[in-house]
Tab-separated table of C-alpha atoms in Angstrom:
chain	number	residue	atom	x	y	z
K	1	UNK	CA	-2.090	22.743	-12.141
K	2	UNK	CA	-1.876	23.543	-8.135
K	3	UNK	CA	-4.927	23.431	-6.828
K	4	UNK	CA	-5.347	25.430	-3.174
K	5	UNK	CA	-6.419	22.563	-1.088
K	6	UNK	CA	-6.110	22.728	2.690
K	7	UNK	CA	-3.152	20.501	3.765
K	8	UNK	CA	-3.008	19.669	7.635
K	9	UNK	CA	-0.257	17.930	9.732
K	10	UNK	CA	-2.199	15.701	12.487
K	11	UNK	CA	1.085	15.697	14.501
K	12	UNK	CA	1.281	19.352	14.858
K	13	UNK	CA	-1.894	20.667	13.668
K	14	UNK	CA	-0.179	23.230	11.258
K	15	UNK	CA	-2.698	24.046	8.359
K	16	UNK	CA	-1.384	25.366	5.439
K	17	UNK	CA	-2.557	25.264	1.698
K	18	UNK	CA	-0.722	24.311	-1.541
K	19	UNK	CA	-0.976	27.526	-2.917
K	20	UNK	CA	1.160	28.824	0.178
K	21	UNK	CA	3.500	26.154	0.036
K	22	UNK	CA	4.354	27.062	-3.514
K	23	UNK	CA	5.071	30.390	-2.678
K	24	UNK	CA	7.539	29.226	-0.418
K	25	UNK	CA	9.119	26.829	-2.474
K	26	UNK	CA	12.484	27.217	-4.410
K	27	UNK	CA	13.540	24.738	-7.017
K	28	UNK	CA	16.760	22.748	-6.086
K	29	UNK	CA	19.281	23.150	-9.753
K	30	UNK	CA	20.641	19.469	-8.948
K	31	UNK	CA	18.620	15.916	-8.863
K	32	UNK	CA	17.849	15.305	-5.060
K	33	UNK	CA	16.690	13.114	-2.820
K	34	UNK	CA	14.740	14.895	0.090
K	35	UNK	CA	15.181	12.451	3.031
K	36	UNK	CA	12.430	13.233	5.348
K	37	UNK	CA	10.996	12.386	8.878
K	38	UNK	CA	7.308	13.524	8.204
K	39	UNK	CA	5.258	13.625	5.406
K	40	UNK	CA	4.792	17.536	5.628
K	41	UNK	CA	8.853	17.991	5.700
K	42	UNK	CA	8.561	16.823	1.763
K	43	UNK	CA	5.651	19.310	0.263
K	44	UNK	CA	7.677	22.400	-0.057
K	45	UNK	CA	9.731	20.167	-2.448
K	46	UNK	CA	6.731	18.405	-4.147
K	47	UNK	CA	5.514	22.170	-4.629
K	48	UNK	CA	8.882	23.239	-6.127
K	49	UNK	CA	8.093	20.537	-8.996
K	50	UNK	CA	5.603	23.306	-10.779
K	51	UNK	CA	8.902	25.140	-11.754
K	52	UNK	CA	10.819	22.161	-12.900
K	53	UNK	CA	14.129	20.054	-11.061
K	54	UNK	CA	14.555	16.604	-10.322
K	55	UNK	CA	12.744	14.802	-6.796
K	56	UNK	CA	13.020	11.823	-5.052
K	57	UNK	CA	10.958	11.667	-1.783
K	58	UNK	CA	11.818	8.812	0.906
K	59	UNK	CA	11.520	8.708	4.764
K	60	UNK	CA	14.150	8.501	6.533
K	61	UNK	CA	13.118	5.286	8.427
K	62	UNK	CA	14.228	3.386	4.988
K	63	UNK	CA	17.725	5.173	4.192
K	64	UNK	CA	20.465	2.854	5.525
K	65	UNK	CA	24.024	3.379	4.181
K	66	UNK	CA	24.179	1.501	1.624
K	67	UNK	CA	21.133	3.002	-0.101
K	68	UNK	CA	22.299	6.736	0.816
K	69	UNK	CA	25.929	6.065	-1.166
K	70	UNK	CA	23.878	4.242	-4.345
K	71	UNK	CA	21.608	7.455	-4.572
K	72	UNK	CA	24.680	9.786	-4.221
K	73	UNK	CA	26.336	7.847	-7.231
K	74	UNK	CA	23.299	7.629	-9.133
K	75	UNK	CA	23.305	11.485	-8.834
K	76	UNK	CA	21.175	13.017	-6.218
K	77	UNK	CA	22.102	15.164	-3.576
K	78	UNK	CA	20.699	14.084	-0.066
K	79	UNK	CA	18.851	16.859	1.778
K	80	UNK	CA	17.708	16.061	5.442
K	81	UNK	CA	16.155	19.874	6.621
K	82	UNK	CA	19.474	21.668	6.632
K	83	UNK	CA	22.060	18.699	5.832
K	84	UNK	CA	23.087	18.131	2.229
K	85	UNK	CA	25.815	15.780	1.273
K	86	UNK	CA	26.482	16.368	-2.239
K	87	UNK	CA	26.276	13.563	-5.062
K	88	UNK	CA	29.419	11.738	-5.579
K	89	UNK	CA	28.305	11.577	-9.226
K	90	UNK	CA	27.120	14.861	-10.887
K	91	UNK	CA	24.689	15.234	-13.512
K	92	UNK	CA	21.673	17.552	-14.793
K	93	UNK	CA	18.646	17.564	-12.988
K	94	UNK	CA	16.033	16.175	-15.778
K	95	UNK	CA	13.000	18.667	-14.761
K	96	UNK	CA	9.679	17.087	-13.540
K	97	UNK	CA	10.938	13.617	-13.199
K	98	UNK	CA	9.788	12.214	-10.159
K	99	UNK	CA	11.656	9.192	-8.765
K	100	UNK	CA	9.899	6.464	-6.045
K	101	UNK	CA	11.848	3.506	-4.442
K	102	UNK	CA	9.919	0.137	-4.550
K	103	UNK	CA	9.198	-1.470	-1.090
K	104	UNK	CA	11.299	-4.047	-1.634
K	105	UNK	CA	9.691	-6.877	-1.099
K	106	UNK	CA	12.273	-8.841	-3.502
K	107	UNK	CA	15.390	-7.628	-2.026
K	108	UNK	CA	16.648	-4.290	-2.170
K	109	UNK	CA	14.607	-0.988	-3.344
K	110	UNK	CA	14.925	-0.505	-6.810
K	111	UNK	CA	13.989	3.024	-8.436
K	112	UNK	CA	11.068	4.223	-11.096
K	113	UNK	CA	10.757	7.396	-12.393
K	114	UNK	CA	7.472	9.209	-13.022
K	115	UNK	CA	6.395	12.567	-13.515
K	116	UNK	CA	3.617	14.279	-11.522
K	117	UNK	CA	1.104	14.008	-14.654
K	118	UNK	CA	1.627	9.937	-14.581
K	119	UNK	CA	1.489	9.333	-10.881
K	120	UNK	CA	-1.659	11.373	-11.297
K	121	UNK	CA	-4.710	8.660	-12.375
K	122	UNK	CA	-7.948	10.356	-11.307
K	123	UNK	CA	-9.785	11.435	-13.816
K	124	UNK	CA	-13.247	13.040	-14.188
K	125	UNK	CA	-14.813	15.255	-11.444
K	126	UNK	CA	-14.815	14.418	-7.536
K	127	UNK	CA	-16.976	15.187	-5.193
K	128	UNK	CA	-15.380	17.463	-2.180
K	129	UNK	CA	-13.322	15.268	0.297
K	130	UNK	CA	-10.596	15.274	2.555
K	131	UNK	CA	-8.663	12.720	2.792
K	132	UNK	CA	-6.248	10.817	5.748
K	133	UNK	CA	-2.650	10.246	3.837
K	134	UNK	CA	-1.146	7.430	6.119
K	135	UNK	CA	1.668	5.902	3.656
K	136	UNK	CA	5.262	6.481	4.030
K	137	UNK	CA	6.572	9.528	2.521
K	138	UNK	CA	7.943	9.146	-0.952
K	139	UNK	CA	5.731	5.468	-2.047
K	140	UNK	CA	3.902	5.248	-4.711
K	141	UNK	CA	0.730	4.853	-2.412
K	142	UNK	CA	1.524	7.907	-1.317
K	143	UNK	CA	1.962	9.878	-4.077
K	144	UNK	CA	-1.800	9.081	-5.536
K	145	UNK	CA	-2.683	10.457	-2.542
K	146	UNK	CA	-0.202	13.331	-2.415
K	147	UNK	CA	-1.353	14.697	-5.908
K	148	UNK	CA	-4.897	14.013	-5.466
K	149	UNK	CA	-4.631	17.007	-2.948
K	150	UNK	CA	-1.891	19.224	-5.313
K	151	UNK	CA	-4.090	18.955	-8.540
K	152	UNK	CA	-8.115	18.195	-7.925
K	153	UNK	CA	-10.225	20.858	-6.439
K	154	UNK	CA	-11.697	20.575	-3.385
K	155	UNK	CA	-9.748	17.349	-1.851
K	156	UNK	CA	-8.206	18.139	1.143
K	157	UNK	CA	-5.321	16.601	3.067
K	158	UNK	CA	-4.765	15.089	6.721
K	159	UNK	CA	-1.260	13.724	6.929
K	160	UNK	CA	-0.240	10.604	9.498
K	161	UNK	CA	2.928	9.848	9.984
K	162	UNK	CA	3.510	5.622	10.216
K	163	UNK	CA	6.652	6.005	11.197
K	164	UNK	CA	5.021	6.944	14.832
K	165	UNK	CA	2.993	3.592	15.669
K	166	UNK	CA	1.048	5.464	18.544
K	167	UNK	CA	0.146	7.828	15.744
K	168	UNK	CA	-0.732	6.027	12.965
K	169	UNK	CA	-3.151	3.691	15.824
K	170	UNK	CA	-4.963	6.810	16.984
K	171	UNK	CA	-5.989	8.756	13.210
K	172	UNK	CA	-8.862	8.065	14.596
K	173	UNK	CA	-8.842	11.083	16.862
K	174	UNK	CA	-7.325	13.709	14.606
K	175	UNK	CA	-9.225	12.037	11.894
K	176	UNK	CA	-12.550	13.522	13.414
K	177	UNK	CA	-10.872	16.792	14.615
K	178	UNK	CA	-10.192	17.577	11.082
K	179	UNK	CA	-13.544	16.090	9.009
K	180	UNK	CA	-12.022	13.032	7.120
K	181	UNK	CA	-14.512	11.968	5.321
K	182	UNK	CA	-11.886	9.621	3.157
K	183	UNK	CA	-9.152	7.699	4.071
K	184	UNK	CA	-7.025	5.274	2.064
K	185	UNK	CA	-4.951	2.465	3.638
K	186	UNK	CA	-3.078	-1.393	2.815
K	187	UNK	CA	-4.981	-4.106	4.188
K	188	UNK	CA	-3.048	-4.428	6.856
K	189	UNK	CA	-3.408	-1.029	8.145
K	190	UNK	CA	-7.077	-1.388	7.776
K	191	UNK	CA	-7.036	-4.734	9.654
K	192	UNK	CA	-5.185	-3.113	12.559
K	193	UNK	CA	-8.021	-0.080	12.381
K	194	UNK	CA	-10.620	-2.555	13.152
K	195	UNK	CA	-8.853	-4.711	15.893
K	196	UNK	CA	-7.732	-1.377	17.898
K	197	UNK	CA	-10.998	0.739	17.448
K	198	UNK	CA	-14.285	-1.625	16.586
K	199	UNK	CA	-17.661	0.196	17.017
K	200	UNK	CA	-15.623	3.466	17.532
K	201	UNK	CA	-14.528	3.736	13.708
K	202	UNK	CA	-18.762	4.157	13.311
K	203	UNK	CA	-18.439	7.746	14.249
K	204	UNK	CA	-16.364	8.548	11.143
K	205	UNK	CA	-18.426	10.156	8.528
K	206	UNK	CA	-16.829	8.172	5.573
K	207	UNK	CA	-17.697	8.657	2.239
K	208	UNK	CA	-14.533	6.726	0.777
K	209	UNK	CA	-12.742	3.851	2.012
K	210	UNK	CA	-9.815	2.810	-0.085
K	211	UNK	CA	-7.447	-0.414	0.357
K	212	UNK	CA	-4.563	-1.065	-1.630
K	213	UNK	CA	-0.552	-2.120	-1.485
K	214	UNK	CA	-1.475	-6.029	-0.443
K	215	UNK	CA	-3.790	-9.020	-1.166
K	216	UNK	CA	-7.274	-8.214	0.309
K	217	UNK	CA	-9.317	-11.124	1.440
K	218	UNK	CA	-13.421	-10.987	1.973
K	219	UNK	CA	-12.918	-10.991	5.173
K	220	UNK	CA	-11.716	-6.894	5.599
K	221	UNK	CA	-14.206	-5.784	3.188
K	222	UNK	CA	-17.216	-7.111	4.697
K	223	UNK	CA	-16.224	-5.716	8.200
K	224	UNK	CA	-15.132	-2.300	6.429
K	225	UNK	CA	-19.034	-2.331	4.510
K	226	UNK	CA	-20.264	-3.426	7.860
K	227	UNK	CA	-18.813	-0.607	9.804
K	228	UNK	CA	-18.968	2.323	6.998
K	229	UNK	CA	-22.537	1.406	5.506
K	230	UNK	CA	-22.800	4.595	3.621
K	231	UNK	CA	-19.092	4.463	2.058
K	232	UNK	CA	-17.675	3.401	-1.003
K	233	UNK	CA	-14.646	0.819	0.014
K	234	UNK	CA	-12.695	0.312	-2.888
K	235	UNK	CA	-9.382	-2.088	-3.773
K	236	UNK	CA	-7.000	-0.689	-5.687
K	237	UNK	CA	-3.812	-3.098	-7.275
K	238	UNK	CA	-1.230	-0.538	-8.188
K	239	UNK	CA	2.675	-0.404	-7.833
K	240	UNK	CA	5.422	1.854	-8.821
K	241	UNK	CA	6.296	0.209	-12.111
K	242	UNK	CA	2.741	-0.634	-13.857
K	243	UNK	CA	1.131	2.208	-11.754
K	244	UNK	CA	-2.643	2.336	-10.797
K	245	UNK	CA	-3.930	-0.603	-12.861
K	246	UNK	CA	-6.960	-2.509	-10.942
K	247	UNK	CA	-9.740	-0.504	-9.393
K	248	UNK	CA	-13.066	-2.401	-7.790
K	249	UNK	CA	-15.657	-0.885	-6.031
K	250	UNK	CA	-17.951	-3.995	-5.742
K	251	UNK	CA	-17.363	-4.864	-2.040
K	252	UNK	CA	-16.043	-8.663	-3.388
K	253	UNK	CA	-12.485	-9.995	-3.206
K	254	UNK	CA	-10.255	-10.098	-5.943
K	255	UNK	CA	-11.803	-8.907	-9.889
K	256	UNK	CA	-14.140	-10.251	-12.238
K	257	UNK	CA	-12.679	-12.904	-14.365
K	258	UNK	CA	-14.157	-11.199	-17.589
K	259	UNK	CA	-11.797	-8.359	-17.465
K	260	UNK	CA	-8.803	-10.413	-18.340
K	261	UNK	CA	-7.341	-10.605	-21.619
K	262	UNK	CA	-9.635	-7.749	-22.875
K	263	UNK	CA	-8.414	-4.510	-24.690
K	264	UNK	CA	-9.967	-1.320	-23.738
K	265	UNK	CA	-8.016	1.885	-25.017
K	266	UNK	CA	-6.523	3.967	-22.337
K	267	UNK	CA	-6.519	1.146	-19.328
K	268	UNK	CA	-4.347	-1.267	-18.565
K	269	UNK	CA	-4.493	-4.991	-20.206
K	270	UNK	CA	-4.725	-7.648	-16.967
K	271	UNK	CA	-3.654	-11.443	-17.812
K	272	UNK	CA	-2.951	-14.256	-15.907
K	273	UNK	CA	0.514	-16.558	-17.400
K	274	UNK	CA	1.560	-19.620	-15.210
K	275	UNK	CA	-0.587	-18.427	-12.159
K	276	UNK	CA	1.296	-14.724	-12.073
K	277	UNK	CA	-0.402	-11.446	-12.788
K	278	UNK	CA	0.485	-9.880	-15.774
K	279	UNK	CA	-0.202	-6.133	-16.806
K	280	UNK	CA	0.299	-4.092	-19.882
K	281	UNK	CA	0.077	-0.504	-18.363
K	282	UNK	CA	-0.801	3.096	-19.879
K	283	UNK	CA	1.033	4.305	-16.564
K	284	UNK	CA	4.548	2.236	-16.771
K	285	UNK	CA	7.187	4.260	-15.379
K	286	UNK	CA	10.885	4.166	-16.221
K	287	UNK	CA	13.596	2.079	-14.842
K	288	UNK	CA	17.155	3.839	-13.423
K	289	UNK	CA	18.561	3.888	-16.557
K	290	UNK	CA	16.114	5.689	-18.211
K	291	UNK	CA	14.808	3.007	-20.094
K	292	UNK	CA	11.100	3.226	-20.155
K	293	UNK	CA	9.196	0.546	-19.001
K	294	UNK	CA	7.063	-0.971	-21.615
K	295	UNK	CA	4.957	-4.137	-22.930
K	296	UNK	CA	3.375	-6.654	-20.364
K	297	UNK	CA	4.996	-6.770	-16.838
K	298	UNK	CA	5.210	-9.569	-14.960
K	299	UNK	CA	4.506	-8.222	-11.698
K	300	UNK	CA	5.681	-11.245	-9.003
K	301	UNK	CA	1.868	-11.759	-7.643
K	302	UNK	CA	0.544	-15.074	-7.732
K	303	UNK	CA	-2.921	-14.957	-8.967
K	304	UNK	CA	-5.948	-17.427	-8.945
K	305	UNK	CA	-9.219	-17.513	-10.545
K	306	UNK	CA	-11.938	-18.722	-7.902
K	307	UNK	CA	-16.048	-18.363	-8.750
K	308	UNK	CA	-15.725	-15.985	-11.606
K	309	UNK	CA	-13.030	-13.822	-9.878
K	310	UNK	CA	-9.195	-13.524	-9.699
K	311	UNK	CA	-7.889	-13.395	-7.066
K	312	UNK	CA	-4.350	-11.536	-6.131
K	313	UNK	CA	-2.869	-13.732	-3.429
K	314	UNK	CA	1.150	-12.698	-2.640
K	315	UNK	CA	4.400	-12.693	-4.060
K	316	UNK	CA	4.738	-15.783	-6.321
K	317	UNK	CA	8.211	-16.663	-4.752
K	318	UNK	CA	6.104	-16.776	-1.082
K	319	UNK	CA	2.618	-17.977	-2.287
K	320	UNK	CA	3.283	-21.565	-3.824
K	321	UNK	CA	3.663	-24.172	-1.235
K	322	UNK	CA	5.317	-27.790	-2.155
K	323	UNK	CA	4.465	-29.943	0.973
K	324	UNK	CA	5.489	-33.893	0.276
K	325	UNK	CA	4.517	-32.828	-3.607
K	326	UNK	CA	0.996	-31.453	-3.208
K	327	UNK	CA	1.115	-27.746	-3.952
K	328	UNK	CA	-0.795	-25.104	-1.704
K	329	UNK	CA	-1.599	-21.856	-1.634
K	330	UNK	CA	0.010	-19.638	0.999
K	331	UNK	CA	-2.570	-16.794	0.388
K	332	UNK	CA	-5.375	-19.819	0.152
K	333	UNK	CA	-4.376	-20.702	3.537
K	334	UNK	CA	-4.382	-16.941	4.976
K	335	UNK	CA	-7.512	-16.070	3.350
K	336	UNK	CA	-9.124	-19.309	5.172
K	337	UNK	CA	-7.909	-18.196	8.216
K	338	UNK	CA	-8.645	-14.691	8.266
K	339	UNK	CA	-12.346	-15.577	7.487
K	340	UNK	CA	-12.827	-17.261	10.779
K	341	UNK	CA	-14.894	-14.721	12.728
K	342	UNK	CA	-12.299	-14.753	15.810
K	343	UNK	CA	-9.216	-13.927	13.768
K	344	UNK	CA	-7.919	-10.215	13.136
K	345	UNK	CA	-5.133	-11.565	10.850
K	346	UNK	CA	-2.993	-14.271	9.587
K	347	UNK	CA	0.403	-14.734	7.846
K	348	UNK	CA	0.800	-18.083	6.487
K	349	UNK	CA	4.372	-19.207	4.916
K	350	UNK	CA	6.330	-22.998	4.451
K	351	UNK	CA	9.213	-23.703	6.648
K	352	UNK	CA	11.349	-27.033	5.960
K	353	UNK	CA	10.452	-30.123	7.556
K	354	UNK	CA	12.630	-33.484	7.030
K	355	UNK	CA	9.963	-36.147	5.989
K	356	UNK	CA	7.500	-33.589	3.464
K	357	UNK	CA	10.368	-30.892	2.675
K	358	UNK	CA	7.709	-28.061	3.853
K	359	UNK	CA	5.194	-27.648	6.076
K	360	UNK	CA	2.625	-25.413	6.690
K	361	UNK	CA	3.116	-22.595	9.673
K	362	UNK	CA	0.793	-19.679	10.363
K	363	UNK	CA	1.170	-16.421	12.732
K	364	UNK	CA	-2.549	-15.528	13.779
K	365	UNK	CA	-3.819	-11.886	15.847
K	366	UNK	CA	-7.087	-13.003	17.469
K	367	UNK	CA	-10.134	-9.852	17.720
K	368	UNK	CA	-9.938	-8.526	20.763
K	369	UNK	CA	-11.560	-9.972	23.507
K	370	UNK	CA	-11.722	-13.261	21.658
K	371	UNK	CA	-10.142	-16.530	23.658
K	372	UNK	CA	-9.537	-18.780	20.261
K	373	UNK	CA	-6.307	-20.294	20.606
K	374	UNK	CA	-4.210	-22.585	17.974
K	375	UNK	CA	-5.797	-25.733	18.855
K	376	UNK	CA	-9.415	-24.123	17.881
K	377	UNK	CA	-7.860	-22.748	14.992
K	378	UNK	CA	-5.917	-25.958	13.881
K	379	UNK	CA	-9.189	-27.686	14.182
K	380	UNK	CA	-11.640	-24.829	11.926
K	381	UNK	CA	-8.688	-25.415	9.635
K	382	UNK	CA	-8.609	-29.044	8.756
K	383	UNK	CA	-13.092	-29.361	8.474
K	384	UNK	CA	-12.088	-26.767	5.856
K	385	UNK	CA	-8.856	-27.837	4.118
K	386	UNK	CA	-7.282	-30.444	2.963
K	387	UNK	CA	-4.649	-32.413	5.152
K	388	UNK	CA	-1.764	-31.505	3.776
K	389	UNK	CA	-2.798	-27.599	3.895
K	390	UNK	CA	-3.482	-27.614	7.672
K	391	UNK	CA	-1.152	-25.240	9.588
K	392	UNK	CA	1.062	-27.917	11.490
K	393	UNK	CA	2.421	-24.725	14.050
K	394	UNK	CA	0.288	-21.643	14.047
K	395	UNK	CA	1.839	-19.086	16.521
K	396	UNK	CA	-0.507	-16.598	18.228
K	397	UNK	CA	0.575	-12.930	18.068
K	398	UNK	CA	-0.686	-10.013	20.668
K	399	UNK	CA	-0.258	-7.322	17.965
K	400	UNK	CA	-0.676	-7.323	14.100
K	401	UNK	CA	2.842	-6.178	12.360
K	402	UNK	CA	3.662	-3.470	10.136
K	403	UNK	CA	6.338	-2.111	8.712
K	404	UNK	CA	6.652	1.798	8.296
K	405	UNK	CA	5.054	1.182	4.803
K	406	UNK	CA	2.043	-0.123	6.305
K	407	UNK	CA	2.750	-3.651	5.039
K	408	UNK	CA	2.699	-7.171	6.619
K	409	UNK	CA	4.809	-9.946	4.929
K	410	UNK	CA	2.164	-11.664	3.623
């Protein structure tokens, strides 16, 4: 079901509506891959989907050469506006299969299909909204948000485009131009929110603020409560394999240890095996082949349990620290640092030493206006760690990174 929700471009300040955007869309016969430099270039397509054909959505920011050729092969024609170069390998267009490219966190993008019915999660009634859509066109992130404005009534849609960093820093303006009252956003986009905008941000009438796509410390939530009092700010764990699968609104880190292991029909089974997250999804997707996804994923996140909650810390491969044979936690570490009331952001990670075969180095973004430097920061660290866990080189940044999918490496 389309439903007409208003759809505006905060680059350009074109409004349109879904309803118009279907009548202007035409079904493509052959599987393609709509590479796109805005998030508005790729709804005529996502419209197109009501009358069947084959989509895959990515910006144009992540196509290299490499990854154009391997989606030719695989099939798909690559459209960018009026430039098509035709799959090198031709097949039938399987109708209503959506396709999304992992971020790649673990080497190169690797593709799930979904359909617009399983990348669509909400259920039950919503109150009228209208939503910011920062995420980079074509993730799975943005999808949820994508068909939260094709399908519910009455949720509306501001699109920002990350691939412009002056852009993406100043929502804020267009944000109240156009009455956001919701916006969702990783962590890291979140952090960088705060850091650029403080007290500002307290003239947004949010009702919703959503964080999702990374680890999310105490730290971010209690500043996003503090500065959105009236707002519910909600964590959601979700990827494009196991889909939408952990949702909090409690305002705490991590989620209550009591919902592992348990069985509930229709959601998603959580488990924790060797210190990685585990999840049996209602919403797996299907891998390139075809082959659907089934049974318990492991999903690469290193996960604690800490005071009754679990805790999603990082990839596994970056989290676990060896340093002279004690083990720490990378995402411990972070987490640690980003609670100290002068820091914006940390990224903590091992680098090889000769004596301990890894030590501990951090990259730090103080707030603005603070004057904390390494030394102050080396010191908070070891009253609060032990030894071995101390940053040995923490590096002080001007500007919090992101990549064009609104991620940090953390």
């Amino acid at each position: 079901m389309i439903a007409d929700n208003l759809v505006v471009d905060a680059r350009t300040g074109m409004r349109t509506t879904w309803g118009e955007l279907v009548r202007q869309a035409a079904p493509r016969p052959a599987p393609t891959a709509h590479v796109v430099a805005h998030s508005v270039d790729a709804l005529p397509a996502v419209a197109a989907l009501e009358d069947g054909g084959e989509l895959l959505v990515v910006a144009a920011g992540r196509v290299d050469e490499a990854l154009a050729d391997e989606l030719r092969g695989a099939g798909f024609d690559l459209v960018a506006g009026d430039d098509v170069q035709v799959a090198t390998s031709h097949r039938a267009a399987e109708d209503g299969r959506v396709w999304l490219l992992t971020s790649g966190s673990t080497g190169r993008p690797k593709r799930v299909g979904h359909t617009l019915a399983s990348l669509s999660t909400v259920t039950g009634e919503l109150a009228p909204r209208t939503w910011l859509c920062p995420y980079s066109p074509g993730t799975y992130a943005w999808w949820q948000v994508i068909t939260l404005g094709l399908g519910v009534p009455a949720q509306d849609l501001v699109l920002v485009d990350p691939a412009d960093p002056a852009a993406l820093d100043d929502w804020v303006v267009p944000a109240l131009e156009h009455g956001v009252t919701a916006v969702s956003g990783t962590p890291t986009f979140w952090r960088r929110t705060l850091m650029r905008h403080g007290a500002e941000l307290s003239r947004l009438p949010l009702e919703q603020v959503t964080l999702g796509g990374e680890p999310v410390d105490q730290a971010v939530l209690s500043q996003l409560a503090e500065v959105f009092p009236d707002a519910r700010v909600s964590w959601i764990y979700a990827s494009s394999e196991v889909g939408a699968s952990i949702v909090v609104h409690d305002g705490r880190a991590g989620f209550p240890e009591e919902w592992l292991d348990r069985d509930v029909p229709g959601r998603p089974r959580l488990s924790v095996v060797d210190g990685e997250l585990v999840i049996t999804s209602p919403h797996h997707g299907v891998e390139a082949s075809g082959t659907e996804l089934a049974g318990a994923v492991r999903t690469g996140d290193a996960a604690r349990i800490e005071d009754g909650r679990v805790l999603v810390t990082g990839r596994l491969d970056r989290d676990e620290l060896n340093v002279g044979g004690s083990k720490v936690s990378a995402g411990a570490v972070r987490d640690l640092l980003q609670s100290h009331p002068d820091v914006a952001w940390a990224s903590v990670r091992g680098r090889k030493a000769p004596l301990v075969g890894t030590m501990v180095v951090a990259d730090v973004v103080a707030d603005q206006d603070s004057d904390v430097n390494a030394d102050d920061l080396t010191r908070w660290a070891a009253e609060r760690l032990p030894e071995y866990a101390v940053p040995r080189r923490i590096k002080m940044l001007a500007e919090i990174p992101a990549k064009e999918t609104l991620k940090s490496d953390v």
